[in-house]
Every structure is written in C-alpha cells, then in structure tokens.
mmCIF file of C-alpha atoms in Angstrom:
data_model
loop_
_atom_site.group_PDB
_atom_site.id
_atom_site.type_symbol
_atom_site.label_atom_id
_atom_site.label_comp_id
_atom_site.label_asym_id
_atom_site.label_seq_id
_atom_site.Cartn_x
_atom_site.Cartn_y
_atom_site.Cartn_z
ATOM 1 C CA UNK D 1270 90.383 113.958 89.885
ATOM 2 C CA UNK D 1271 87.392 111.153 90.142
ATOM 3 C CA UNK D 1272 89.471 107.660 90.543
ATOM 4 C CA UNK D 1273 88.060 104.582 90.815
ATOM 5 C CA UNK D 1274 89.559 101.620 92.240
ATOM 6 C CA UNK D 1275 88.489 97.906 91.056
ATOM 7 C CA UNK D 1276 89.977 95.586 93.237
ATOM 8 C CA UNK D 1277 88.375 91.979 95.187
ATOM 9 C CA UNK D 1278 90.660 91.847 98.057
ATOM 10 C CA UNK D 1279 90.651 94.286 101.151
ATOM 11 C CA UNK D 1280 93.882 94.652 101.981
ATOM 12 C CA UNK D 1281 94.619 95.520 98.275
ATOM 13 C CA UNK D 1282 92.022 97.716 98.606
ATOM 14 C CA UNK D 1283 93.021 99.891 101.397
ATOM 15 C CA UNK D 1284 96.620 100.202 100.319
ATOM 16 C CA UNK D 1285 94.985 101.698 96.991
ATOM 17 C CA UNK D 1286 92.910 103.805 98.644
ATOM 18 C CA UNK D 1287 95.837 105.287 101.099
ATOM 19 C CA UNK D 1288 98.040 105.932 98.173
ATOM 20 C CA UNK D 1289 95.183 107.529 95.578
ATOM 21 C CA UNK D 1290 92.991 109.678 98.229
ATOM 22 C CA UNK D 1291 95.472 112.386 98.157
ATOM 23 C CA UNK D 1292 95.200 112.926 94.663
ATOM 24 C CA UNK D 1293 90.774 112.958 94.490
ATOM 25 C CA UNK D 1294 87.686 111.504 95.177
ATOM 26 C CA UNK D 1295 88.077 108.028 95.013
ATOM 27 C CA UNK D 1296 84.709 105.403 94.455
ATOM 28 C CA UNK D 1297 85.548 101.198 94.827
ATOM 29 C CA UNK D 1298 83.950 98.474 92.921
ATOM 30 C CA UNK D 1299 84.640 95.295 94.548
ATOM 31 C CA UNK D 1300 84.235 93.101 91.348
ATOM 32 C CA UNK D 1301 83.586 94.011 87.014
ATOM 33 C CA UNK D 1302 80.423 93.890 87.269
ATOM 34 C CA UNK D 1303 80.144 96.722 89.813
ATOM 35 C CA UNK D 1304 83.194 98.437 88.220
ATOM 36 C CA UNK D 1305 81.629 98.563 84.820
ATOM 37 C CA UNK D 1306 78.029 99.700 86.430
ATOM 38 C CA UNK D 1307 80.040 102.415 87.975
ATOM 39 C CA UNK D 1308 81.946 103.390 85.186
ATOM 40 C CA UNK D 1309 78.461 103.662 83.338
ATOM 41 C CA UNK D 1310 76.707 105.212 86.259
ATOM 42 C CA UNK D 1311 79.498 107.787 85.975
ATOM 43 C CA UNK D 1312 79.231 108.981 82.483
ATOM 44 C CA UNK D 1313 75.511 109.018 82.845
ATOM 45 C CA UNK D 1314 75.618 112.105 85.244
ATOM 46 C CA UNK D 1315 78.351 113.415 83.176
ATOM 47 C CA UNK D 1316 81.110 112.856 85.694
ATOM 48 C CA UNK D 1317 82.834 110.149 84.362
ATOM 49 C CA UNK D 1318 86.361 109.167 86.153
ATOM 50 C CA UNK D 1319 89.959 110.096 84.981
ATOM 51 C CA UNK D 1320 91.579 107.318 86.542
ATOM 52 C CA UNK D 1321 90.237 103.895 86.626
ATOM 53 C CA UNK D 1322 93.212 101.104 89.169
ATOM 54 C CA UNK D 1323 91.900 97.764 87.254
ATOM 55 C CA UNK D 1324 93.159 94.524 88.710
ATOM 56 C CA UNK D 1325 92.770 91.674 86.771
ATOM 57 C CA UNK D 1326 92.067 88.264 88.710
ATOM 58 C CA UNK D 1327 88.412 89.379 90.062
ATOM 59 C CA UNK D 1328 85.270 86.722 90.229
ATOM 60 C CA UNK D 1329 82.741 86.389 87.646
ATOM 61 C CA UNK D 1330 84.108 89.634 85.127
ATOM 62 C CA UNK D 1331 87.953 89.873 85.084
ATOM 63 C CA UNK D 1332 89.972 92.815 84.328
ATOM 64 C CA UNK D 1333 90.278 92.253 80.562
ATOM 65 C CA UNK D 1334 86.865 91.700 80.383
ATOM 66 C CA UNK D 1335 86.034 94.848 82.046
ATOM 67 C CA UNK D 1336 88.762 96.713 80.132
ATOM 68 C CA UNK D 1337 87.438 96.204 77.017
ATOM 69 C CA UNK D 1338 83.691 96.935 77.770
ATOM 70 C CA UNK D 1339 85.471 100.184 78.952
ATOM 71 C CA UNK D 1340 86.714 101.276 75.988
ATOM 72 C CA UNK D 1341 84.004 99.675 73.394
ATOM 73 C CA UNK D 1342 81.551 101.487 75.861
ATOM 74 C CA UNK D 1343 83.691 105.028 75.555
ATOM 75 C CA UNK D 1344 84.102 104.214 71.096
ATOM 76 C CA UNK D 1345 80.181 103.593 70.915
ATOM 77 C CA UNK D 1346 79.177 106.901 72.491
ATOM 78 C CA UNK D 1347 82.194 109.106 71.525
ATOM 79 C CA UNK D 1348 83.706 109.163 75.003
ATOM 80 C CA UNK D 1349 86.817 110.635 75.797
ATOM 81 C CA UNK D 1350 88.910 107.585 77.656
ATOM 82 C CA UNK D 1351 89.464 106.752 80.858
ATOM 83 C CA UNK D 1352 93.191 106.279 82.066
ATOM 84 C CA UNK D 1353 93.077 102.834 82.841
ATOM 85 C CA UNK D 1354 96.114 101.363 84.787
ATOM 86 C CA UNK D 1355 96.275 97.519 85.616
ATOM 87 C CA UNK D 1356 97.317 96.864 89.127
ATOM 88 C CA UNK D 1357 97.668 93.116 89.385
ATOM 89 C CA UNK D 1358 100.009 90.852 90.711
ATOM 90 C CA UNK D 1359 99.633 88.899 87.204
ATOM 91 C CA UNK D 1360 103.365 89.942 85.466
ATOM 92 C CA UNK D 1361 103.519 87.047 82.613
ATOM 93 C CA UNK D 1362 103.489 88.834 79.211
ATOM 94 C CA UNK D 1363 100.150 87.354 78.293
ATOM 95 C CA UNK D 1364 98.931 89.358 80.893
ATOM 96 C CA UNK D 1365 100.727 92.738 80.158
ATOM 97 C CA UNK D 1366 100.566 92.263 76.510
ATOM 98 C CA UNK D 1367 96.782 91.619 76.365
ATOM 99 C CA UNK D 1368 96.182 94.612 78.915
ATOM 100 C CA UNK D 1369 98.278 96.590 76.688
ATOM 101 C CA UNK D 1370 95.997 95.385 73.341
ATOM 102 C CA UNK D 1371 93.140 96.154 74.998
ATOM 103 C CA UNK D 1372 94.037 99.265 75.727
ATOM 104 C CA UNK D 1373 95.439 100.025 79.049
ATOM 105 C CA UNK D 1374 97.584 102.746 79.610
ATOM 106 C CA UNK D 1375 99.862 101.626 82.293
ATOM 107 C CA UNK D 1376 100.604 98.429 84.422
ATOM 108 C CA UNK D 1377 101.746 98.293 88.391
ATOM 109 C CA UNK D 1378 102.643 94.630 89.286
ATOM 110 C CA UNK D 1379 101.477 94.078 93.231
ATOM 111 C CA UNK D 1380 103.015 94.258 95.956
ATOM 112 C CA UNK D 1381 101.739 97.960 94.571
ATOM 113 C CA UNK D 1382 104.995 100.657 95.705
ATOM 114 C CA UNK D 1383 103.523 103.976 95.972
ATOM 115 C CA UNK D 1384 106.377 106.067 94.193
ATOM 116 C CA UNK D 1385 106.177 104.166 91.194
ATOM 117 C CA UNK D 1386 102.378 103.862 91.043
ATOM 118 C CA UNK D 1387 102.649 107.911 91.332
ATOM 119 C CA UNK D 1388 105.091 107.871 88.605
ATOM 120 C CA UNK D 1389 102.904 106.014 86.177
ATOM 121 C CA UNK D 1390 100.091 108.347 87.441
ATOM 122 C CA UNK D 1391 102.853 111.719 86.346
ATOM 123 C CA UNK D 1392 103.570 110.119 83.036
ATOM 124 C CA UNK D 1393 100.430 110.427 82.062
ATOM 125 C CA UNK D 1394 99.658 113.989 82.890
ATOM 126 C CA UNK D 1395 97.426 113.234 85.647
ATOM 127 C CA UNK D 1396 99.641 114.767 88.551
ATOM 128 C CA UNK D 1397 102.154 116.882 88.446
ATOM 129 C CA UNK D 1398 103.990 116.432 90.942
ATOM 130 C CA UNK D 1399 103.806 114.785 94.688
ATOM 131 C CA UNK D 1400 101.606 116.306 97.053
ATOM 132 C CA UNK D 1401 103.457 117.059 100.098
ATOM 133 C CA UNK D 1402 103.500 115.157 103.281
ATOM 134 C CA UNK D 1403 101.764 116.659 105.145
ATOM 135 C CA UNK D 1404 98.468 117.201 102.351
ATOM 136 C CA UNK D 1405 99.076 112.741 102.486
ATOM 137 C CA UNK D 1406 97.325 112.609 105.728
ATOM 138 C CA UNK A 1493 116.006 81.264 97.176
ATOM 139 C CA UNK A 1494 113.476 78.755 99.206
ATOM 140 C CA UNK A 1495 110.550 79.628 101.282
ATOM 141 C CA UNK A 1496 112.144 78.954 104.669
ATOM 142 C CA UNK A 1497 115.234 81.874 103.621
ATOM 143 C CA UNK A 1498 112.474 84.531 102.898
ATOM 144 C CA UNK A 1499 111.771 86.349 105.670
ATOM 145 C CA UNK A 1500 108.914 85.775 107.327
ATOM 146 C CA UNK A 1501 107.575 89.526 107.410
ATOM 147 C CA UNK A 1502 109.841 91.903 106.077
ATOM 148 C CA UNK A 1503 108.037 95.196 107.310
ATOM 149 C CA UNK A 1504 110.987 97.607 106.351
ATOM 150 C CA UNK A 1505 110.330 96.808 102.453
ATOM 151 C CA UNK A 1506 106.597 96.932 102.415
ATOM 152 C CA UNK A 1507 107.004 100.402 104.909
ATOM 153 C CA UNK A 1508 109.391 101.141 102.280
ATOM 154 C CA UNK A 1509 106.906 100.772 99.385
ATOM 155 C CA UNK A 1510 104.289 103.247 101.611
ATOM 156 C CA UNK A 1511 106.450 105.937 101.060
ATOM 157 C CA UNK A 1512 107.355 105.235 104.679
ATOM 158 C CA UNK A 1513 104.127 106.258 105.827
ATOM 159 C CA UNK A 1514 103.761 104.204 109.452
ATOM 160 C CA UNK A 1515 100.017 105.445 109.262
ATOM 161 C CA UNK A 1516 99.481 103.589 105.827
ATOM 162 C CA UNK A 1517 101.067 100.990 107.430
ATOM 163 C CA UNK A 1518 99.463 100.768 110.323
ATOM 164 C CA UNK A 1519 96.192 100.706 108.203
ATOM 165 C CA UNK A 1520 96.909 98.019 105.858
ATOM 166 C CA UNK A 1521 97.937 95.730 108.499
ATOM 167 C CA UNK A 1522 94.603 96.206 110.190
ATOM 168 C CA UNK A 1523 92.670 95.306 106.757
ATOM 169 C CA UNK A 1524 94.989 92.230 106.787
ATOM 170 C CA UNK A 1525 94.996 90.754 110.146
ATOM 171 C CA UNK A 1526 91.007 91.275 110.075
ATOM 172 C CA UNK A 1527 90.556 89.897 106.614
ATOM 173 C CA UNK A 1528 92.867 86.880 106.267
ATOM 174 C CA UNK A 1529 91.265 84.440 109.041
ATOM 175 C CA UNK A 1530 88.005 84.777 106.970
ATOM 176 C CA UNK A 1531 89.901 84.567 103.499
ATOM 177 C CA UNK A 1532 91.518 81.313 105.128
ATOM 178 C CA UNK A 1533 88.294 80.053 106.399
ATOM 179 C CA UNK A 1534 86.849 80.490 102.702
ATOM 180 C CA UNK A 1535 89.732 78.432 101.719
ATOM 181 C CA UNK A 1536 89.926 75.351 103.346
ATOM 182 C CA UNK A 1537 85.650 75.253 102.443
ATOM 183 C CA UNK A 1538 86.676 75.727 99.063
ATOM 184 C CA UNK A 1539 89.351 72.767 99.181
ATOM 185 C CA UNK A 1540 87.073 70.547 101.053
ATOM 186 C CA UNK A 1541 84.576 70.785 98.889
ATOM 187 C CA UNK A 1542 87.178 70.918 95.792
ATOM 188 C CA UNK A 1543 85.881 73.765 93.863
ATOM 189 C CA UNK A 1544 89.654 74.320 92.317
ATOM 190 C CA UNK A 1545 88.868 77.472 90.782
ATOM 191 C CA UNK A 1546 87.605 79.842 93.187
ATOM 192 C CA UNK A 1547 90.124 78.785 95.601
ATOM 193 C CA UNK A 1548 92.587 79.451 93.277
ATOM 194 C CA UNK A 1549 91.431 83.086 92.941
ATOM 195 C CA UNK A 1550 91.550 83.095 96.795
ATOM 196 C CA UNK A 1551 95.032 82.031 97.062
ATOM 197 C CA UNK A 1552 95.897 84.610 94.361
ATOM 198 C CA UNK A 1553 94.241 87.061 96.212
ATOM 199 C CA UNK A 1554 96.002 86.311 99.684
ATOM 200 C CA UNK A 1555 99.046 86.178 97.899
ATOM 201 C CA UNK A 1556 99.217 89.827 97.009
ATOM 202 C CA UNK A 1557 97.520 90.713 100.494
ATOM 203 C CA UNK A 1558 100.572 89.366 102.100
ATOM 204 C CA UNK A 1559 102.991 91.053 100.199
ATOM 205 C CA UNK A 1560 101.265 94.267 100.590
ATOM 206 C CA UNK A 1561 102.589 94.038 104.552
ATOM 207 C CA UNK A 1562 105.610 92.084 103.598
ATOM 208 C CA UNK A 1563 104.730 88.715 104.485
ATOM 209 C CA UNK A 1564 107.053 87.240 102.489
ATOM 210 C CA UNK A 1565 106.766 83.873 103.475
ATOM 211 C CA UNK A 1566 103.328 83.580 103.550
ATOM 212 C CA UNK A 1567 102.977 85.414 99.877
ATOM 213 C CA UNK A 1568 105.475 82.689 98.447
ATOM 214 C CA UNK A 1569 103.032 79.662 99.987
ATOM 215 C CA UNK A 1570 100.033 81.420 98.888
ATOM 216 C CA UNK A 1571 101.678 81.674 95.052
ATOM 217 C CA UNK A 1572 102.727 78.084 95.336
ATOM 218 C CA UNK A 1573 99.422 76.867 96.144
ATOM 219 C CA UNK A 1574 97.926 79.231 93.211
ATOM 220 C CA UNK A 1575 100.143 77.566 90.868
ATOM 221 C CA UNK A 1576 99.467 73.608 92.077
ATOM 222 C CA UNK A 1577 95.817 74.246 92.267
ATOM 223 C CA UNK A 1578 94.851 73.018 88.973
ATOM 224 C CA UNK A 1579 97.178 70.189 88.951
ATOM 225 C CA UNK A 1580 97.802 68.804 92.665
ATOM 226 C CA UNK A 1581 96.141 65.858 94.836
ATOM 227 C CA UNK A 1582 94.212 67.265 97.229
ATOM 228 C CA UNK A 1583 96.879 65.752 100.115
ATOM 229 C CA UNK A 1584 99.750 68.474 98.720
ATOM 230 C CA UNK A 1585 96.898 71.364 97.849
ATOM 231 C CA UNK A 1586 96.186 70.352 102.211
ATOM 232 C CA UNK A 1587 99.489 70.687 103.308
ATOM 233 C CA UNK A 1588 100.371 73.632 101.465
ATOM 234 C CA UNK A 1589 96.743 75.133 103.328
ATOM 235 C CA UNK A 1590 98.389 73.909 106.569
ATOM 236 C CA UNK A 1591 101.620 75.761 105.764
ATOM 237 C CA UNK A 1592 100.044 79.051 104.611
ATOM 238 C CA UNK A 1593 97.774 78.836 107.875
ATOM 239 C CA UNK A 1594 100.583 78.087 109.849
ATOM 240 C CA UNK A 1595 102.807 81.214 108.240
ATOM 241 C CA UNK A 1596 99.996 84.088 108.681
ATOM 242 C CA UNK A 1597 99.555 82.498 112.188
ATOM 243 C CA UNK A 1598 103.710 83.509 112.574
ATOM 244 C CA UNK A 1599 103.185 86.998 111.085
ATOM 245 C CA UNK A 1600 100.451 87.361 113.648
ATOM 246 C CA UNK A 1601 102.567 87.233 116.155
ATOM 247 C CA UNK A 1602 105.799 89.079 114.520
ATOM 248 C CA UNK A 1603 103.563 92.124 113.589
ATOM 249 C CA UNK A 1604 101.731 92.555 116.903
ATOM 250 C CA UNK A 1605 105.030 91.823 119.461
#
C-alpha cells in the first residue's frame, strides 16, 4: 500500500509515520501544496496512493482545500479515488461535516490512538487485519 | 475539570494510544522535545509582532503535539490560547505564552527524570 501522510507539525508527523509504516511505503507532504503536487506527481507515473492521512489546519492550502482538488483532480481524469481519512484535532461538526461533503472517507480526531486509526483503515478494506508485533518494528 | 487538575503528562494514556509500543514512544517524545523550543520560539515572534493568525495555527499545532505524548496540561493551554487568539489583548494572549512555556518546561523535566 502507497500512503501518504499530510501533516505541518513533527511530532504529528512521526506518530503517523510509526503507526502507518507497517502497513506500506509511506511519502510526507509537509503542507497542501506539496500534498497535492505529490498526489499529482503520483498518478503521473501511474502509482498513485491508496491512502492519503489529511489534516486539516495546514498554512497557505488547508485540508478541505486540498481534499477537494483531490477528488475534482481524480473526476476530471477518470481516477479511481484515493481513501482519504482526516486526521485533525478539529472535532466541531463544521469540520467533520464539510470533510464528509467533500468527500472524505473517514475522520481520526488527534491525539491520533493507533487501534482506532487501524480500525478506520480495516473498515475500509485496506487491511485486514493487524500485523503482528513483531512485523511493527 | 481546570487546567491545574489535568495532569501534567499523563504518559500511560498516550503509551496507551501507541498500542503500548515504548519504541513509538520513545520516538515521538524525541520529535517533541526537539521541536517544541523552536515551535515556542516561532510563537512569541509571532505575538510580538501580532500576526494573530499564524500564531494561531502554531498554537493549534502544539496543541495536538502535546497530546500526542500526553501533555495534558500543556495541550489544554495551547487550546486555550488557540481559542483567545482572535479575540484577546495581547497582555492575556502573553500570559497564556508564559504559561504554555512554563508547562512544556515541567514536562521537560517529568519525561526525562
């Protein structure tokens, strides 16, 4: 699986990256612009990603912005779609609710816990099950 | 329940939220206590020179840093200074700076004793 993490903050960042690496090869864009260059950049060499970790507060490009260039991007050239899941510490139902309208799949409020972000991840079909401990490290 | 009754860093529910990993742990913490001082710095540049809105993505961003290692405290200053930036005299939007400086200064030494 080709994941890639959008995220501004570090620490974020590395907790993502711990919890996801297990699962495939994981690429970070450290703002929307980059994320939507690499999301591009992606489907150009005809390895676009399965899994895109969106968070929402970002500078310049936020995560609604970049979720909807996502999927207008994937309707204009017949793309099949990314799973997108938010992973913000944003919960008002603005925030969901818009995610959800612009077509997000799922949405992990931070402090991100690992079981349930692997939960959202099984629900929709893109792991079945944990990996074991051990295949973590 | 007020600031001051959080705990300060709660590192059983943020291990907790790892899976109980001690490596991931371990990790994050290192991301944090490396990145926060210059996140801080960033801060108090942005409040001096009162550019509101950046620094309120900053102290959104630290907020959900902190909670990633469970510093609870520090996560509930960082939210409450979020929340007053748009509205606040710079005096309170100062204090609470001094406060959140003050907390991740605490963690510091919690998570490295």
């Amino acid at each position: 699986m080709k994941i890639l993490i959008v995220e501004d903050d570090e620490t974020n960042r590395k907790l993502l990256e711990r919890f996801l690496s297990p699962f495939g090869e994981i690429r970070h864009a450290h703002c929307g612009q980059s994320a939507l260059e690499r999301f591009k950049e992606a489907h150009q060499a005809d390895s676009p990603f399965d899994l895109i970790c969106l968070d929402i507060m970002m500078p310049e490009l936020d995560g609604h912005t970049v979720l909807k260039a996502i999927r207008s991007y994937e309707t204009e050239f017949g793309k099949e779609g990314a799973k997108v899941i938010m992973t913000t510490s944003l919960d008002d139902s603005s925030n969901v609710l818009g995610a959800f309208k612009s077509g997000c799949e799922a949405y992990v409020v931070k402090p991100i816990d690992r079981q349930t972000l692997i939960h959202e991840m099984q629900k929709l079909g893109l792991v079945a099950g944990e990996p074991a401990l051990a295949e973590r490290r | 329940m007020t600031t001051d009754q959080l705990p300060a860093l709660n590192r059983s529910a943020a291990l907790e939220r790892m899976g109980g990993d001690e490596e991931i742990y371990q990790e994050v913490w290192e991301v944090f206590s490396d990145d926060v001082p210059t996140q801080l710095e960033e801060l108090k540049r942005l409040l001096q020179a009162n550019e509101r809105q950046t620094a309120e993505r900053i102290a959104h961003s630290l907020k959900s840093a902190a909670g990633n290692v469970g510093a609870e405290q520090m996560s509930r200053t960082a939210a409450e200074l979020e929340k007053r930036m748009s509205s606040a005299p710079n005096e309170d939007l100062n204090g609470l700076f001094d406060s959140l400086k003050q907390k991740f200064e605490e963690v510091l030494r919690l998570g490295t004793c």
